[in-house]
mmCIF file of C-alpha atoms and ligand atoms in Angstrom:
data_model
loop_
_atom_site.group_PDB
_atom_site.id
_atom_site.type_symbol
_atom_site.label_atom_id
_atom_site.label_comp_id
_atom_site.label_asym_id
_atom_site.label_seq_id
_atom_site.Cartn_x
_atom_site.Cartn_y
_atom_site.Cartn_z
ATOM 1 C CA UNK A 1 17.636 -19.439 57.400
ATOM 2 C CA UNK A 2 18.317 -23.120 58.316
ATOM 3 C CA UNK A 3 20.731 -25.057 56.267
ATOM 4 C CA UNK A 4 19.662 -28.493 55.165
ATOM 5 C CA UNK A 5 23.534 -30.197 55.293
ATOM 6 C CA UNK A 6 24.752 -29.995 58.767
ATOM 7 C CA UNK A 7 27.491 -32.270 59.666
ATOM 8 C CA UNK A 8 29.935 -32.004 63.012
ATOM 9 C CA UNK A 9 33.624 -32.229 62.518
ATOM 10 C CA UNK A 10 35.400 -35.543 62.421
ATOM 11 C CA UNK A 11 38.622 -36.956 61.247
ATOM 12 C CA UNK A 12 36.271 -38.501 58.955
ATOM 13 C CA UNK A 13 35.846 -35.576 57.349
ATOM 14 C CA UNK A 14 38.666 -33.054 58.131
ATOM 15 C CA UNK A 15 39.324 -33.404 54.471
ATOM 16 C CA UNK A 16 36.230 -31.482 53.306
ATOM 17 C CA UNK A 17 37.025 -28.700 55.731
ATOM 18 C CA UNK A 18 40.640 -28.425 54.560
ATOM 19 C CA UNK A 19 39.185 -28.663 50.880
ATOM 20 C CA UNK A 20 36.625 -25.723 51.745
ATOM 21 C CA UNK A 21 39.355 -23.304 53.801
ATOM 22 C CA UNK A 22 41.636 -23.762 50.472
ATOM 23 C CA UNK A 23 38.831 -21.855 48.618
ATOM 24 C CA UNK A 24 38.055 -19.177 51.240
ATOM 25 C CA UNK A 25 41.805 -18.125 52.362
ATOM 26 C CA UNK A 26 45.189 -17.260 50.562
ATOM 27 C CA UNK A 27 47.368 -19.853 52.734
ATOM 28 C CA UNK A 28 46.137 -23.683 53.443
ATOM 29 C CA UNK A 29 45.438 -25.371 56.528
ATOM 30 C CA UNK A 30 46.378 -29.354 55.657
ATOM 31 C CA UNK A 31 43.798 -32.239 56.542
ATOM 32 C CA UNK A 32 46.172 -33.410 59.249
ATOM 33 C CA UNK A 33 45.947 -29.857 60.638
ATOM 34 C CA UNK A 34 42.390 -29.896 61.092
ATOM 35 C CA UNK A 35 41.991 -33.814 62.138
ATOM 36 C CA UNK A 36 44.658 -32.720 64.920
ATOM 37 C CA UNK A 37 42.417 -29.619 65.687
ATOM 38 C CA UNK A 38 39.637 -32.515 66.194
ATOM 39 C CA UNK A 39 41.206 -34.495 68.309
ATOM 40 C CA UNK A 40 41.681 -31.747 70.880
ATOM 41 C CA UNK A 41 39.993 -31.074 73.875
ATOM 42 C CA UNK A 42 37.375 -28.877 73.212
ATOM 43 C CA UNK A 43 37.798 -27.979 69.689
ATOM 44 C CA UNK A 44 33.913 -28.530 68.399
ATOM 45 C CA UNK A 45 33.148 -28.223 64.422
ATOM 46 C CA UNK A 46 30.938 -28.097 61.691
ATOM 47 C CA UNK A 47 30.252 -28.098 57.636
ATOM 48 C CA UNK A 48 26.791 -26.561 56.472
ATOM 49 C CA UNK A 49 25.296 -25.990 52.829
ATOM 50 C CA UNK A 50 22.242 -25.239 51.398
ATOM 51 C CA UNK A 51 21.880 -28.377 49.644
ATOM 52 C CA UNK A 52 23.591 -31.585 50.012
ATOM 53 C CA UNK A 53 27.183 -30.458 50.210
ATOM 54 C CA UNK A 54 29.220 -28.608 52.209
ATOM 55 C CA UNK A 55 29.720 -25.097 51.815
ATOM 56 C CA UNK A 56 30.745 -23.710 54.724
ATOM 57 C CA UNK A 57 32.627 -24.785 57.833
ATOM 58 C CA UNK A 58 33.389 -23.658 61.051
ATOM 59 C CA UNK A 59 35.909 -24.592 63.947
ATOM 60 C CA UNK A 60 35.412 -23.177 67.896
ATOM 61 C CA UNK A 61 37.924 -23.729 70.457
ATOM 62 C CA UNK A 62 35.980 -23.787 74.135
ATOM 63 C CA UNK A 63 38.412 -23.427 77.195
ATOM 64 C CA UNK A 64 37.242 -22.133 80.574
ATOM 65 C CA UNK A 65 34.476 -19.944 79.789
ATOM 66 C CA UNK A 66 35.790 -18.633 76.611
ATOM 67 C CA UNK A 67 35.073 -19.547 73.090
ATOM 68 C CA UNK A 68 37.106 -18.928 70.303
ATOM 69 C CA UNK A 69 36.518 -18.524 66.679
ATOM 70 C CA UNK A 70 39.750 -20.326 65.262
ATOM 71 C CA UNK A 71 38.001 -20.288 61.737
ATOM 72 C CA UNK A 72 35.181 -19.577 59.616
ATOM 73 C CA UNK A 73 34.880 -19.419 55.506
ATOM 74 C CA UNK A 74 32.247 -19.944 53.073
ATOM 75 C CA UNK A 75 32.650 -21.116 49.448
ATOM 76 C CA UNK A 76 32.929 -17.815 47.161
ATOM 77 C CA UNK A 77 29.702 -18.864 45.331
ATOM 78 C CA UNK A 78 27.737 -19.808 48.511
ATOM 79 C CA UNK A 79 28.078 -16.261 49.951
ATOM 80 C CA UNK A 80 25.215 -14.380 51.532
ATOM 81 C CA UNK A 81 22.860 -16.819 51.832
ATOM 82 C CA UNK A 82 23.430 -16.886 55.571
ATOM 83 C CA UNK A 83 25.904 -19.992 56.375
ATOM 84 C CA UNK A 84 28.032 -18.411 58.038
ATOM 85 C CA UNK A 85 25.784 -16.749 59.986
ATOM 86 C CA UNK A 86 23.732 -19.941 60.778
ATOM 87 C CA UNK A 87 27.194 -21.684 61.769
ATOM 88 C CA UNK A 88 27.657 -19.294 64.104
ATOM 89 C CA UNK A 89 24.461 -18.976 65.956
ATOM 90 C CA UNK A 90 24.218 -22.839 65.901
ATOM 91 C CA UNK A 91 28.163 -22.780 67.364
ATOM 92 C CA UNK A 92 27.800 -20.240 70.236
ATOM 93 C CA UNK A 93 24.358 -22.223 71.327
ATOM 94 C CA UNK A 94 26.365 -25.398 71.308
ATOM 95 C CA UNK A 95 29.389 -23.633 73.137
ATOM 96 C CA UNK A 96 27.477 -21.934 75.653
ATOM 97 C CA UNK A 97 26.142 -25.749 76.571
ATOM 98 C CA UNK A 98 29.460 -26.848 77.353
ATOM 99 C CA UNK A 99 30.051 -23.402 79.377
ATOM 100 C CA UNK A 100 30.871 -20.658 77.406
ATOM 101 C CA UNK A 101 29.895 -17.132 78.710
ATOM 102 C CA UNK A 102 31.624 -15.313 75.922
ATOM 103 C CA UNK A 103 32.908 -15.418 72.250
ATOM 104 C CA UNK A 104 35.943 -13.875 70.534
ATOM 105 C CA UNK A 105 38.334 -13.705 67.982
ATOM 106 C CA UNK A 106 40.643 -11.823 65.816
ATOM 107 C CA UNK A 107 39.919 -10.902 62.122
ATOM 108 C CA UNK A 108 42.228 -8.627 59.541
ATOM 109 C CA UNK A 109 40.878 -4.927 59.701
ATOM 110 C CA UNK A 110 40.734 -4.805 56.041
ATOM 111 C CA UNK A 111 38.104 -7.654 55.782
ATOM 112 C CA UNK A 112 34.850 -6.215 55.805
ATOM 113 C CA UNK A 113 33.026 -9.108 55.120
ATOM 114 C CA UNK A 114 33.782 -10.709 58.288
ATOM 115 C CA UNK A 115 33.875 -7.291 60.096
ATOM 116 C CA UNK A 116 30.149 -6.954 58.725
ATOM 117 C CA UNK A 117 29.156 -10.490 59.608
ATOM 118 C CA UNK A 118 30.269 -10.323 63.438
ATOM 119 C CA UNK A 119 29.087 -6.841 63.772
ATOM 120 C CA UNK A 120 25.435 -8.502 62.823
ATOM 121 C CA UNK A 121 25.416 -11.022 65.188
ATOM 122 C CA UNK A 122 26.575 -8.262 67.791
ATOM 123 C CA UNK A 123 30.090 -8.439 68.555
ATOM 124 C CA UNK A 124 32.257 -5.203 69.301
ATOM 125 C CA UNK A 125 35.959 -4.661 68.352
ATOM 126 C CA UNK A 126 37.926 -4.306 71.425
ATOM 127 C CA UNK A 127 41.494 -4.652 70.999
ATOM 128 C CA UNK A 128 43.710 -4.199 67.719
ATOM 129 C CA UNK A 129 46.868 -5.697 67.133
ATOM 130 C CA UNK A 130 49.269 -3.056 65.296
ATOM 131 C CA UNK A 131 50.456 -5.289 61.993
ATOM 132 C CA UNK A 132 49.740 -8.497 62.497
ATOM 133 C CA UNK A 133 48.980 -10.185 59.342
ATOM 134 C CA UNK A 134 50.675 -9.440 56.230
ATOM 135 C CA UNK A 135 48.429 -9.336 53.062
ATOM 136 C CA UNK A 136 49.218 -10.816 49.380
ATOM 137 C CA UNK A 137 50.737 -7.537 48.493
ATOM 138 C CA UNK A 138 53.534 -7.277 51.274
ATOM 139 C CA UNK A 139 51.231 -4.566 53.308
ATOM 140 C CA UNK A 140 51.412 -4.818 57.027
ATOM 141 C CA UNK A 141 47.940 -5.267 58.348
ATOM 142 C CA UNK A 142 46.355 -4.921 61.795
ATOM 143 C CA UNK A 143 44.241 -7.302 63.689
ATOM 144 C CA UNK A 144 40.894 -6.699 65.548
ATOM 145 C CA UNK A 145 39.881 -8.303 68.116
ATOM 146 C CA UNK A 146 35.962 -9.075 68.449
ATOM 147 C CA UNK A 147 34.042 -10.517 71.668
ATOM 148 C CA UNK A 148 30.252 -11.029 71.980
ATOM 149 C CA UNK A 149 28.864 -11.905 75.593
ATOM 150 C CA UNK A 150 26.358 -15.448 74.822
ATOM 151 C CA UNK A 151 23.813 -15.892 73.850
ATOM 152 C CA UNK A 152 24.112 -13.935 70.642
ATOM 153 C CA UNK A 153 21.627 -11.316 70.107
ATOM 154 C CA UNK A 154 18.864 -12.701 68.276
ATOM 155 C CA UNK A 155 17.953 -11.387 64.735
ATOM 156 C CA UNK A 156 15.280 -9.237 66.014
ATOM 157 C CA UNK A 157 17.189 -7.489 68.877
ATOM 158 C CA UNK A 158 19.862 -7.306 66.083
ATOM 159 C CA UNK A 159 18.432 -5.380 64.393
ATOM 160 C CA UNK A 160 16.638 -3.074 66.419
HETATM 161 C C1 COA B 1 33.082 -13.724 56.017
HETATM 162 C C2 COA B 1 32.349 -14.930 55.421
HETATM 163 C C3 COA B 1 32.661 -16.166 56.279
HETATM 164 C C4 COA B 1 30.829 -14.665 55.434
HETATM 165 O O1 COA B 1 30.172 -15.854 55.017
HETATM 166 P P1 COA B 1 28.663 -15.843 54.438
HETATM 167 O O2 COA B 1 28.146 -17.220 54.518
HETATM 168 O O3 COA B 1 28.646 -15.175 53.122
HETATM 169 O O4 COA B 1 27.940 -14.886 55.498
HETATM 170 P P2 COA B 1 26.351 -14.748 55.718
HETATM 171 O O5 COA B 1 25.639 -14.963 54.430
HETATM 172 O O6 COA B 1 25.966 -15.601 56.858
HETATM 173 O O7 COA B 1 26.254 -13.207 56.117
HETATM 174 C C5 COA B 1 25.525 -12.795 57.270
HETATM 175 C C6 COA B 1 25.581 -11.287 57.361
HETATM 176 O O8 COA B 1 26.954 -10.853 57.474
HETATM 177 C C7 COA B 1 27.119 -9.620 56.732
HETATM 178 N N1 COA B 1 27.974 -9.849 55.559
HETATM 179 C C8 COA B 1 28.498 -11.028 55.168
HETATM 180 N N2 COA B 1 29.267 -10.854 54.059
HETATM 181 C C9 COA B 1 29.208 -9.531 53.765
HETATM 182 C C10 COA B 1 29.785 -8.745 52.727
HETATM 183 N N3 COA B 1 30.577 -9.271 51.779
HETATM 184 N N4 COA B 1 29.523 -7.415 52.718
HETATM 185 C C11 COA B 1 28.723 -6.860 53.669
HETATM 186 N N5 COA B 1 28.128 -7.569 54.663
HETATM 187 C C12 COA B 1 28.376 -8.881 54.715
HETATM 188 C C13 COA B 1 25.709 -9.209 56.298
HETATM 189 O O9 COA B 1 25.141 -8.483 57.365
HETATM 190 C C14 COA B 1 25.051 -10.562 56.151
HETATM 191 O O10 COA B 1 23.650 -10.504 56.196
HETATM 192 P P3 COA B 1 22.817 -10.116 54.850
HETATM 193 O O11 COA B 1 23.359 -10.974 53.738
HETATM 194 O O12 COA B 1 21.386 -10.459 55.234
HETATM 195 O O13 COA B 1 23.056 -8.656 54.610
HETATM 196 C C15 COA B 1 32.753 -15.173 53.930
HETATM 197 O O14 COA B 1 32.726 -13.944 53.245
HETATM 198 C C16 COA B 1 34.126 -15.804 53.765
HETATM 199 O O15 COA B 1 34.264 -17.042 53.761
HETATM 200 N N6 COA B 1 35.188 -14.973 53.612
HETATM 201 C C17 COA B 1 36.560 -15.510 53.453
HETATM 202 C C18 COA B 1 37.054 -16.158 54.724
HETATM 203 C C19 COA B 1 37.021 -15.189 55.895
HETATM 204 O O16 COA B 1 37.329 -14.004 55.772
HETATM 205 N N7 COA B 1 36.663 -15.721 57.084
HETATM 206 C C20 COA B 1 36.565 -14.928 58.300
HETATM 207 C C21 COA B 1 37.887 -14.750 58.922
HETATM 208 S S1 COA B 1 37.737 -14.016 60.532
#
């Protein structure tokens, strides 16, 4: 799947991405957060869609070697169509050109959409951290943490 709107991160446009996490995640991450995310060293970003808005976004963090996933969300009614999927493989391409060996991050243990989506592209849980998120309901809620050596696996090998 290839989206047709593809547009890198810029404090042009941080507004869009704050706009689009507001829809995909209980708490809100401000424009100012995300333009300051910009402005750091090697924080690299994007918003995709199908058509000619944005729909999804993603934000990677690249130090050393290492490239984290500091966040990822679709728009509810965009979902499974392969965004975030795209996003991805088009982020760890772009990280592993500045250096990047490996990928990781840490996602709730309850959310088996994302679980789901980074088990397809071939990351592995390996490390949990015992209640560290609290969900809507006041339940204490532990934290995987994912890593995928780069490149991802392509959708072929995936699926083999
Ligand atoms: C997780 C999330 C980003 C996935 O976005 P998306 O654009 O719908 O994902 P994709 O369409 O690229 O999905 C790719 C693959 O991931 C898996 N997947 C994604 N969502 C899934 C779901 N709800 N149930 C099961 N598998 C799922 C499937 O394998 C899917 O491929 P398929 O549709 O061919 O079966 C989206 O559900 C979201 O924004 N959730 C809220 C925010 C969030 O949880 N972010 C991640 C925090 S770590």
């Amino acid at each position: 799947m290839s989206a047709l709107f593809l547009q890198a991160g810029n404090p042009e446009n941080a507004s869009q991405f704050a706009a689009l996490y507001a829809q995909c995640f209980d708490d809100a991450w401000s424009t100012d957060a995300f333009a300051g995310f910009f402005a750091s060293p090697g924080v690299v970003a994007w918003l995709a869609g199908l058509g000619a808005q944005a729909e999804s976004f993603l934000v990677l963090r690249i130090a050393a070697d290492e490239c984290e996933i500091l966040t990822i969300g679709t728009l509810p009614a965009a979902r499974r169509h392969g965004l975030a999927q795209f996003l991805l493989r088009h982020g760890a391409f772009e990280a592993q050109a500045m250096g990047a060996v490996s990928m990781f991050l840490e996602v709730a243990e309850t959310n088996a959409a994302a679980r789901a989506l980074y088990s397809a592209l071939g990351f592995r849980a390996n490390g949990r951290r015992v209640g560290y998120y609290r969900s809507q309901d006041g339940q204490s809620v532990d934290a995987l943490a994912w890593r995928a050596a780069l490149p991802l696996t392509s959708p072929i090998s995936g699926a083999a």
